[in-house]
mmCIF file of C-alpha atoms in Angstrom:
data_model
loop_
_atom_site.group_PDB
_atom_site.id
_atom_site.type_symbol
_atom_site.label_atom_id
_atom_site.label_comp_id
_atom_site.label_asym_id
_atom_site.label_seq_id
_atom_site.Cartn_x
_atom_site.Cartn_y
_atom_site.Cartn_z
ATOM 1 C CA MET A 1 0.216 0.004 0.283
ATOM 2 C CA ASN A 2 1.466 3.347 -0.986
ATOM 3 C CA ASP A 3 1.349 6.644 1.117
ATOM 4 C CA ARG A 4 -1.539 8.065 -0.899
ATOM 5 C CA GLN A 5 -3.675 4.877 -0.499
ATOM 6 C CA SER A 6 -3.211 5.000 3.028
ATOM 7 C CA ARG A 7 -3.880 8.300 3.695
ATOM 8 C CA MET A 8 -7.381 8.337 5.167
ATOM 9 C CA THR A 9 -9.806 10.775 6.879
ATOM 10 C CA GLY A 10 -11.098 10.649 10.623
ATOM 11 C CA ARG A 11 -11.971 12.720 13.752
ATOM 12 C CA ILE A 12 -9.988 12.927 17.236
ATOM 13 C CA VAL A 13 -11.871 12.259 19.710
ATOM 14 C CA LYS A 14 -9.819 12.269 22.791
ATOM 15 C CA ALA A 15 -6.557 13.709 23.131
ATOM 16 C CA LEU A 16 -4.390 12.488 25.849
ATOM 17 C CA SER A 17 -0.727 12.528 26.616
ATOM 18 C CA GLY A 18 0.944 13.958 23.610
ATOM 19 C CA TYR A 19 -1.345 11.346 21.630
ATOM 20 C CA TYR A 20 -4.254 11.721 19.783
ATOM 21 C CA TYR A 21 -7.231 9.040 19.326
ATOM 22 C CA VAL A 22 -8.863 8.934 15.681
ATOM 23 C CA GLN A 23 -11.897 8.068 14.799
ATOM 24 C CA PRO A 24 -12.032 6.496 11.107
ATOM 25 C CA ASP A 25 -14.877 7.584 9.015
ATOM 26 C CA ARG A 26 -17.204 5.041 8.160
ATOM 27 C CA GLU A 27 -17.375 3.543 4.895
ATOM 28 C CA ASN A 28 -20.732 2.650 3.158
ATOM 29 C CA GLY A 29 -22.190 1.844 6.083
ATOM 30 C CA SER A 30 -19.498 -0.331 7.634
ATOM 31 C CA ALA A 31 -19.297 -0.558 11.415
ATOM 32 C CA PRO A 32 -17.416 2.235 13.395
ATOM 33 C CA ALA A 33 -13.540 1.095 13.612
ATOM 34 C CA SER A 34 -12.170 1.998 16.848
ATOM 35 C CA PRO A 35 -10.268 4.623 17.649
ATOM 36 C CA LEU A 36 -6.660 4.724 16.356
ATOM 37 C CA GLN A 37 -3.700 6.571 18.336
ATOM 38 C CA CYS A 38 -2.056 8.626 16.428
ATOM 39 C CA ARG A 39 1.020 11.414 17.129
ATOM 40 C CA ALA A 40 0.910 14.508 15.610
ATOM 41 C CA ARG A 41 3.431 15.639 12.913
ATOM 42 C CA GLY A 42 6.019 18.105 13.864
ATOM 43 C CA ILE A 43 4.533 20.408 11.089
ATOM 44 C CA PHE A 44 2.030 21.263 13.617
ATOM 45 C CA LYS A 45 4.095 22.670 16.259
ATOM 46 C CA LYS A 46 6.053 24.312 13.763
ATOM 47 C CA LYS A 47 3.027 26.836 12.140
ATOM 48 C CA GLY A 48 1.712 26.738 16.138
ATOM 49 C CA VAL A 49 -1.044 24.757 15.580
ATOM 50 C CA SER A 50 -2.436 22.387 17.824
ATOM 51 C CA PRO A 51 -4.680 19.351 16.905
ATOM 52 C CA LEU A 52 -8.208 19.653 18.782
ATOM 53 C CA VAL A 53 -10.760 16.986 20.171
ATOM 54 C CA GLY A 54 -13.293 17.372 17.076
ATOM 55 C CA ASP A 55 -10.877 18.131 14.746
ATOM 56 C CA LYS A 56 -11.601 16.172 11.373
ATOM 57 C CA VAL A 57 -8.107 15.075 9.835
ATOM 58 C CA VAL A 58 -6.533 13.480 7.260
ATOM 59 C CA TYR A 59 -4.113 10.515 9.078
ATOM 60 C CA SER A 60 -1.914 7.693 7.656
ATOM 61 C CA VAL A 61 -1.182 4.369 9.606
ATOM 62 C CA THR A 62 2.113 3.989 10.292
ATOM 63 C CA GLU A 63 4.443 0.672 10.199
ATOM 64 C CA ASN A 64 4.003 -0.398 13.883
ATOM 65 C CA GLY A 65 0.382 -0.385 14.094
ATOM 66 C CA GLU A 66 -0.079 3.032 15.195
ATOM 67 C CA GLY A 67 -0.856 6.544 13.026
ATOM 68 C CA THR A 68 -0.047 10.252 12.722
ATOM 69 C CA VAL A 69 -2.208 13.210 12.335
ATOM 70 C CA ASP A 70 -0.970 14.435 8.834
ATOM 71 C CA GLU A 71 -3.439 17.490 7.919
ATOM 72 C CA ILE A 72 -6.013 19.403 9.476
ATOM 73 C CA LEU A 73 -9.417 19.812 7.885
ATOM 74 C CA PRO A 74 -10.808 23.588 7.789
ATOM 75 C CA ARG A 75 -12.904 24.042 11.159
ATOM 76 C CA THR A 76 -16.811 25.154 11.547
ATOM 77 C CA SER A 77 -16.327 26.084 15.314
ATOM 78 C CA GLU A 78 -13.265 26.269 17.898
ATOM 79 C CA LEU A 79 -13.901 26.509 21.719
ATOM 80 C CA ILE A 80 -10.874 27.673 23.784
ATOM 81 C CA ARG A 81 -12.205 26.259 26.803
ATOM 82 C CA PRO A 82 -12.565 23.563 26.352
ATOM 83 C CA PRO A 83 -10.345 22.814 23.781
ATOM 84 C CA VAL A 84 -13.109 21.346 20.870
ATOM 85 C CA ALA A 85 -13.418 22.082 17.276
ATOM 86 C CA ASN A 86 -16.347 21.715 14.659
ATOM 87 C CA VAL A 87 -18.933 21.993 17.699
ATOM 88 C CA ASP A 88 -22.507 22.397 16.216
ATOM 89 C CA GLN A 89 -24.224 22.912 19.809
ATOM 90 C CA ALA A 90 -23.539 23.428 23.524
ATOM 91 C CA VAL A 91 -26.242 21.452 25.826
ATOM 92 C CA LEU A 92 -25.882 23.908 28.807
ATOM 93 C CA VAL A 93 -26.830 21.649 31.715
ATOM 94 C CA PHE A 94 -27.575 23.082 35.324
ATOM 95 C CA SER A 95 -29.519 21.494 37.652
ATOM 96 C CA VAL A 96 -32.795 23.068 39.449
ATOM 97 C CA LEU A 97 -31.496 21.908 42.669
ATOM 98 C CA GLU A 98 -28.811 20.340 44.494
ATOM 99 C CA PRO A 99 -26.803 22.666 43.322
ATOM 100 C CA ALA A 100 -29.026 25.308 43.600
ATOM 101 C CA LEU A 101 -29.366 27.244 39.925
ATOM 102 C CA ASN A 102 -26.879 29.740 39.660
ATOM 103 C CA LEU A 103 -28.018 32.579 36.643
ATOM 104 C CA GLN A 104 -25.018 34.309 36.830
ATOM 105 C CA LEU A 105 -22.995 31.420 36.416
ATOM 106 C CA LEU A 106 -25.405 30.364 33.090
ATOM 107 C CA ASP A 107 -25.585 34.100 32.113
ATOM 108 C CA LYS A 108 -21.467 33.777 31.833
ATOM 109 C CA PHE A 109 -21.868 30.172 30.027
ATOM 110 C CA LEU A 110 -24.173 31.615 27.717
ATOM 111 C CA VAL A 111 -21.401 34.661 26.829
ATOM 112 C CA HIS A 112 -19.072 32.550 25.919
ATOM 113 C CA ILE A 113 -20.763 29.992 23.845
ATOM 114 C CA GLU A 114 -22.512 33.132 21.970
ATOM 115 C CA HIS A 115 -19.218 34.677 21.111
ATOM 116 C CA ALA A 116 -17.675 30.970 19.561
ATOM 117 C CA GLY A 117 -21.517 31.306 17.309
ATOM 118 C CA ILE A 118 -22.492 28.195 18.836
ATOM 119 C CA PRO A 119 -26.038 27.196 19.276
ATOM 120 C CA ALA A 120 -26.898 26.129 23.278
ATOM 121 C CA VAL A 121 -29.513 24.125 24.291
ATOM 122 C CA LEU A 122 -30.319 25.155 28.104
ATOM 123 C CA CYS A 123 -31.101 21.559 29.963
ATOM 124 C CA LEU A 124 -32.523 21.494 33.304
ATOM 125 C CA SER A 125 -31.837 18.400 34.997
ATOM 126 C CA LYS A 126 -32.567 16.464 38.238
ATOM 127 C CA GLN A 127 -36.368 17.562 37.288
ATOM 128 C CA ASP A 128 -37.331 14.499 39.582
ATOM 129 C CA LEU A 129 -36.611 17.000 42.715
ATOM 130 C CA ALA A 130 -39.587 19.479 41.256
ATOM 131 C CA ALA A 131 -42.230 16.735 41.315
ATOM 132 C CA SER A 132 -42.426 15.644 44.965
ATOM 133 C CA GLY A 133 -40.894 16.289 48.949
ATOM 134 C CA GLU A 134 -40.180 19.291 50.417
ATOM 135 C CA LYS A 135 -37.728 20.863 47.875
ATOM 136 C CA ALA A 136 -40.195 20.420 45.077
ATOM 137 C CA ASP A 137 -42.173 24.128 45.545
ATOM 138 C CA ALA A 138 -38.152 25.606 44.952
ATOM 139 C CA ALA A 139 -37.838 23.473 42.435
ATOM 140 C CA ARG A 140 -40.288 24.154 40.066
ATOM 141 C CA GLU A 141 -39.607 28.024 40.823
ATOM 142 C CA ALA A 142 -36.204 27.403 39.517
ATOM 143 C CA ALA A 143 -37.756 26.117 36.514
ATOM 144 C CA ARG A 144 -40.756 28.377 35.839
ATOM 145 C CA LYS A 145 -37.809 31.411 36.152
ATOM 146 C CA VAL A 146 -35.360 29.894 33.575
ATOM 147 C CA ARG A 147 -38.749 29.451 30.788
ATOM 148 C CA GLU A 148 -39.515 32.809 31.729
ATOM 149 C CA ILE A 149 -36.236 34.862 31.162
ATOM 150 C CA TYR A 150 -34.655 32.226 28.379
ATOM 151 C CA GLU A 151 -37.276 30.651 25.755
ATOM 152 C CA PRO A 152 -38.614 34.410 24.810
ATOM 153 C CA ILE A 153 -34.933 34.853 23.957
ATOM 154 C CA GLY A 154 -34.662 32.289 21.562
ATOM 155 C CA TYR A 155 -33.146 29.703 23.723
ATOM 156 C CA GLU A 156 -34.264 25.891 23.997
ATOM 157 C CA VAL A 157 -35.047 24.578 27.166
ATOM 158 C CA ILE A 158 -35.173 20.815 27.628
ATOM 159 C CA GLY A 159 -36.024 19.685 31.670
ATOM 160 C CA THR A 160 -34.694 16.303 32.220
ATOM 161 C CA SER A 161 -34.239 13.280 34.901
ATOM 162 C CA ALA A 162 -32.188 10.674 34.625
ATOM 163 C CA ARG A 163 -33.457 9.000 37.755
ATOM 164 C CA LEU A 164 -36.700 8.744 36.045
ATOM 165 C CA ALA A 165 -35.562 8.840 32.266
ATOM 166 C CA GLU A 166 -37.765 12.181 32.026
ATOM 167 C CA GLY A 167 -36.789 14.064 28.889
ATOM 168 C CA VAL A 168 -34.090 11.677 27.576
ATOM 169 C CA GLU A 169 -35.464 11.234 24.309
ATOM 170 C CA GLU A 170 -36.310 15.012 23.797
ATOM 171 C CA LEU A 171 -32.434 15.298 24.389
ATOM 172 C CA ARG A 172 -31.406 12.575 22.341
ATOM 173 C CA ASP A 173 -33.169 13.735 18.967
ATOM 174 C CA ARG A 174 -31.967 17.597 20.080
ATOM 175 C CA LEU A 175 -28.599 15.523 19.842
ATOM 176 C CA THR A 176 -28.838 13.519 16.712
ATOM 177 C CA GLY A 177 -26.199 13.954 13.916
ATOM 178 C CA ARG A 178 -24.148 16.596 15.870
ATOM 179 C CA LEU A 179 -21.087 17.258 17.562
ATOM 180 C CA SER A 180 -22.587 18.838 20.810
ATOM 181 C CA VAL A 181 -20.183 20.011 24.284
ATOM 182 C CA PHE A 182 -22.065 19.182 27.306
ATOM 183 C CA ALA A 183 -21.517 22.252 29.880
ATOM 184 C CA GLY A 184 -22.337 23.046 33.153
ATOM 185 C CA GLN A 185 -21.187 23.442 37.140
ATOM 186 C CA SER A 186 -19.902 20.397 38.896
ATOM 187 C CA GLY A 187 -22.316 18.212 40.709
ATOM 188 C CA VAL A 188 -25.410 18.621 37.963
ATOM 189 C CA GLY A 189 -26.041 15.206 37.002
ATOM 190 C CA LYS A 190 -23.726 15.357 33.248
ATOM 191 C CA SER A 191 -22.564 12.244 33.473
ATOM 192 C CA SER A 192 -26.124 10.636 34.814
ATOM 193 C CA LEU A 193 -27.580 12.307 32.037
ATOM 194 C CA LEU A 194 -24.933 10.705 29.566
ATOM 195 C CA ASN A 195 -25.308 7.371 31.316
ATOM 196 C CA ALA A 196 -28.713 7.438 30.749
ATOM 197 C CA LEU A 197 -28.390 8.557 26.624
ATOM 198 C CA VAL A 198 -25.658 5.849 26.455
ATOM 199 C CA PRO A 199 -26.621 2.348 28.049
ATOM 200 C CA GLY A 200 -23.774 0.764 29.174
ATOM 201 C CA LEU A 201 -21.432 4.051 29.129
ATOM 202 C CA SER A 202 -21.129 4.105 33.126
ATOM 203 C CA LEU A 203 -18.864 7.331 33.204
ATOM 204 C CA GLU A 204 -18.017 7.912 37.057
ATOM 205 C CA THR A 205 -20.858 10.338 38.378
ATOM 206 C CA ASN A 206 -20.315 12.192 41.527
ATOM 207 C CA GLU A 207 -21.499 12.617 44.792
ATOM 208 C CA ILE A 208 -22.613 16.516 45.699
ATOM 209 C CA SER A 209 -21.034 17.913 48.648
ATOM 210 C CA MET A 210 -23.491 19.763 50.567
ATOM 211 C CA LYS A 211 -20.944 21.739 52.148
ATOM 212 C CA LEU A 212 -19.731 23.180 49.192
ATOM 213 C CA GLY A 213 -22.994 22.950 46.984
ATOM 214 C CA ARG A 214 -20.446 21.489 44.249
ATOM 215 C CA GLY A 215 -19.503 18.141 43.038
ATOM 216 C CA LYS A 216 -15.865 16.577 43.171
ATOM 217 C CA HIS A 217 -14.502 17.012 39.243
ATOM 218 C CA THR A 218 -14.346 13.346 38.102
ATOM 219 C CA THR A 219 -13.810 14.344 34.689
ATOM 220 C CA ARG A 220 -10.410 15.094 33.421
ATOM 221 C CA HIS A 221 -9.755 15.707 29.728
ATOM 222 C CA VAL A 222 -12.203 16.286 27.148
ATOM 223 C CA GLU A 223 -13.724 13.094 25.208
ATOM 224 C CA LEU A 224 -16.295 12.327 22.459
ATOM 225 C CA ILE A 225 -18.877 9.950 23.308
ATOM 226 C CA PRO A 226 -20.265 8.377 20.269
ATOM 227 C CA LEU A 227 -24.347 7.932 20.383
ATOM 228 C CA GLY A 228 -24.581 6.398 16.970
ATOM 229 C CA ASN A 229 -25.716 7.878 13.880
ATOM 230 C CA GLY A 230 -22.964 10.585 13.617
ATOM 231 C CA SER A 231 -23.242 12.012 16.706
ATOM 232 C CA PHE A 232 -21.042 13.007 19.391
ATOM 233 C CA VAL A 233 -21.007 13.987 23.102
ATOM 234 C CA ALA A 234 -18.189 16.131 24.474
ATOM 235 C CA ASP A 235 -17.958 15.254 27.855
ATOM 236 C CA THR A 236 -16.118 18.338 28.958
ATOM 237 C CA PRO A 237 -14.276 19.301 32.662
ATOM 238 C CA GLY A 238 -16.021 21.512 34.661
ATOM 239 C CA PHE A 239 -15.362 25.510 33.748
ATOM 240 C CA SER A 240 -13.482 26.184 36.577
ATOM 241 C CA GLN A 241 -12.100 29.425 35.072
ATOM 242 C CA LEU A 242 -14.397 31.226 33.089
ATOM 243 C CA ASP A 243 -13.102 34.442 32.109
ATOM 244 C CA PHE A 244 -13.022 36.530 29.550
ATOM 245 C CA ALA A 245 -9.664 36.596 28.456
ATOM 246 C CA GLU A 246 -10.783 36.132 25.104
ATOM 247 C CA LEU A 247 -13.550 38.897 24.869
ATOM 248 C CA GLY A 248 -13.562 42.370 23.703
ATOM 249 C CA ILE A 249 -15.468 45.095 25.831
ATOM 250 C CA GLU A 250 -17.089 46.013 22.831
ATOM 251 C CA ASP A 251 -17.970 42.332 22.119
ATOM 252 C CA LEU A 252 -20.204 41.624 25.373
ATOM 253 C CA GLY A 253 -23.476 43.147 24.444
ATOM 254 C CA ARG A 254 -23.022 41.410 21.129
ATOM 255 C CA CYS A 255 -23.349 37.668 23.726
ATOM 256 C CA PHE A 256 -26.368 38.780 24.916
ATOM 257 C CA PRO A 257 -29.105 38.014 22.111
ATOM 258 C CA GLU A 258 -31.662 40.754 23.010
ATOM 259 C CA MET A 259 -29.352 43.142 23.289
ATOM 260 C CA ARG A 260 -28.083 42.638 20.297
ATOM 261 C CA GLU A 261 -31.167 42.851 18.492
ATOM 262 C CA LEU A 262 -31.431 46.468 20.284
ATOM 263 C CA ALA A 263 -28.392 48.144 19.814
ATOM 264 C CA ALA A 264 -29.204 49.433 16.341
ATOM 265 C CA GLU A 265 -31.862 51.656 17.887
ATOM 266 C CA CYS A 266 -29.964 53.164 20.316
ATOM 267 C CA ARG A 267 -28.762 56.308 19.807
ATOM 268 C CA PHE A 268 -24.940 56.293 19.827
ATOM 269 C CA ARG A 269 -22.877 53.436 17.669
ATOM 270 C CA GLY A 270 -21.089 51.708 20.145
ATOM 271 C CA CYS A 271 -23.605 52.225 23.076
ATOM 272 C CA THR A 272 -22.697 50.718 26.397
ATOM 273 C CA HIS A 273 -26.191 50.650 27.421
ATOM 274 C CA VAL A 274 -25.092 51.209 30.998
ATOM 275 C CA HIS A 275 -25.358 55.148 30.903
ATOM 276 C CA GLU A 276 -26.241 56.764 27.449
ATOM 277 C CA PRO A 277 -29.201 58.658 26.872
ATOM 278 C CA SER A 278 -31.981 57.202 24.222
ATOM 279 C CA CYS A 279 -30.546 53.652 24.769
ATOM 280 C CA ALA A 280 -32.583 50.874 23.543
ATOM 281 C CA VAL A 281 -31.486 48.500 25.672
ATOM 282 C CA LEU A 282 -32.045 50.547 28.926
ATOM 283 C CA ALA A 283 -35.434 51.508 27.630
ATOM 284 C CA ALA A 284 -36.665 47.717 27.171
ATOM 285 C CA LYS A 285 -35.444 47.064 30.446
ATOM 286 C CA ALA A 286 -37.575 50.146 32.061
ATOM 287 C CA GLU A 287 -40.305 48.229 30.054
ATOM 288 C CA GLY A 288 -39.527 44.891 31.393
ATOM 289 C CA ALA A 289 -38.784 43.707 27.790
ATOM 290 C CA VAL A 290 -34.641 42.763 28.993
ATOM 291 C CA SER A 291 -35.337 40.958 32.122
ATOM 292 C CA GLU A 292 -33.439 42.047 35.269
ATOM 293 C CA SER A 293 -31.152 39.471 36.492
ATOM 294 C CA ARG A 294 -29.842 39.236 32.617
ATOM 295 C CA TYR A 295 -29.095 43.012 32.400
ATOM 296 C CA GLU A 296 -27.775 43.114 35.702
ATOM 297 C CA HIS A 297 -25.094 40.062 34.767
ATOM 298 C CA TYR A 298 -24.421 41.994 31.684
ATOM 299 C CA VAL A 299 -22.960 45.191 33.748
ATOM 300 C CA GLN A 300 -21.094 42.925 36.611
ATOM 301 C CA PHE A 301 -19.480 41.132 33.678
ATOM 302 C CA LEU A 302 -18.693 44.722 31.638
ATOM 303 C CA ASN A 303 -17.321 45.684 35.429
ATOM 304 C CA GLU A 304 -14.937 42.642 35.884
ATOM 305 C CA MET A 305 -13.594 43.239 31.964
ATOM 306 C CA LYS A 306 -13.008 46.785 32.928
ATOM 307 C CA GLU A 307 -11.314 45.863 36.216
ATOM 308 C CA LYS A 308 -8.892 43.234 34.209
ATOM 309 C CA LYS A 309 -7.903 46.127 31.476
ATOM 310 C CA ARG A 310 -7.218 48.623 34.375
ATOM 311 C CA ARG A 311 -5.201 45.709 35.954
ATOM 312 C CA TYR A 312 -3.003 45.195 33.044
#
């Protein structure tokens, strides 16, 4: 077999200790092959490029049965944290309780996802807590609030319970044929959901530390989990350091869809929507058309970014 014949295409499904594990593309309905352990060619380092999990690549098989990543095919999207390429959508998993729903953190996630240009789906896990018991009212109120704030601005909200298998099929339909990133606070039940979606997967799940209100990290690296039918899910380490390093202050408003749509009606171009006269966002907030919590978080993030800029 010559070199040209041995060059094939596939997708990187895992990166670990300098190795890239490439899932070969299926040919004519054939059964999926096991991922091949590959090294990347030195040329990438010289160019300052790193292969990422999710990359579609051209690879070749070496004599020892391993492989070499020879070429990275053009990316449709790229996330910096977690480092994943060609993501079609982000599924942000937040529990209705245990840990308590944190809308500021949810908005921070959404800013990063919007900045990357990736559609987001909000998944409210642990819906069984809203069914009965002493915490049911608080759980139902948390779910109602999320739908009231986020559905009008275009985000799809799916309620799930891994324990009762509720919403799992609806979520599976949303994942079909796509590469999805699962992200969210630690301990919200991402691993339990993935175990429900992929029977036999047995991802390690973690108990919540009630003292800290968060789970211990059990996911150590980014890895794509195949769901069949060309669907992959990236189970990602907890976003422990969500900062705005790659975001400019002028970009922030564009990462809030409701503000992005209103910005053209502001009197001043480059309006920060904080103090300017004839600001369409402030007018909409006064009328209740922009959520108080979303606007409050926007201002908090803006101040955080300005503070960071002053320090450097």
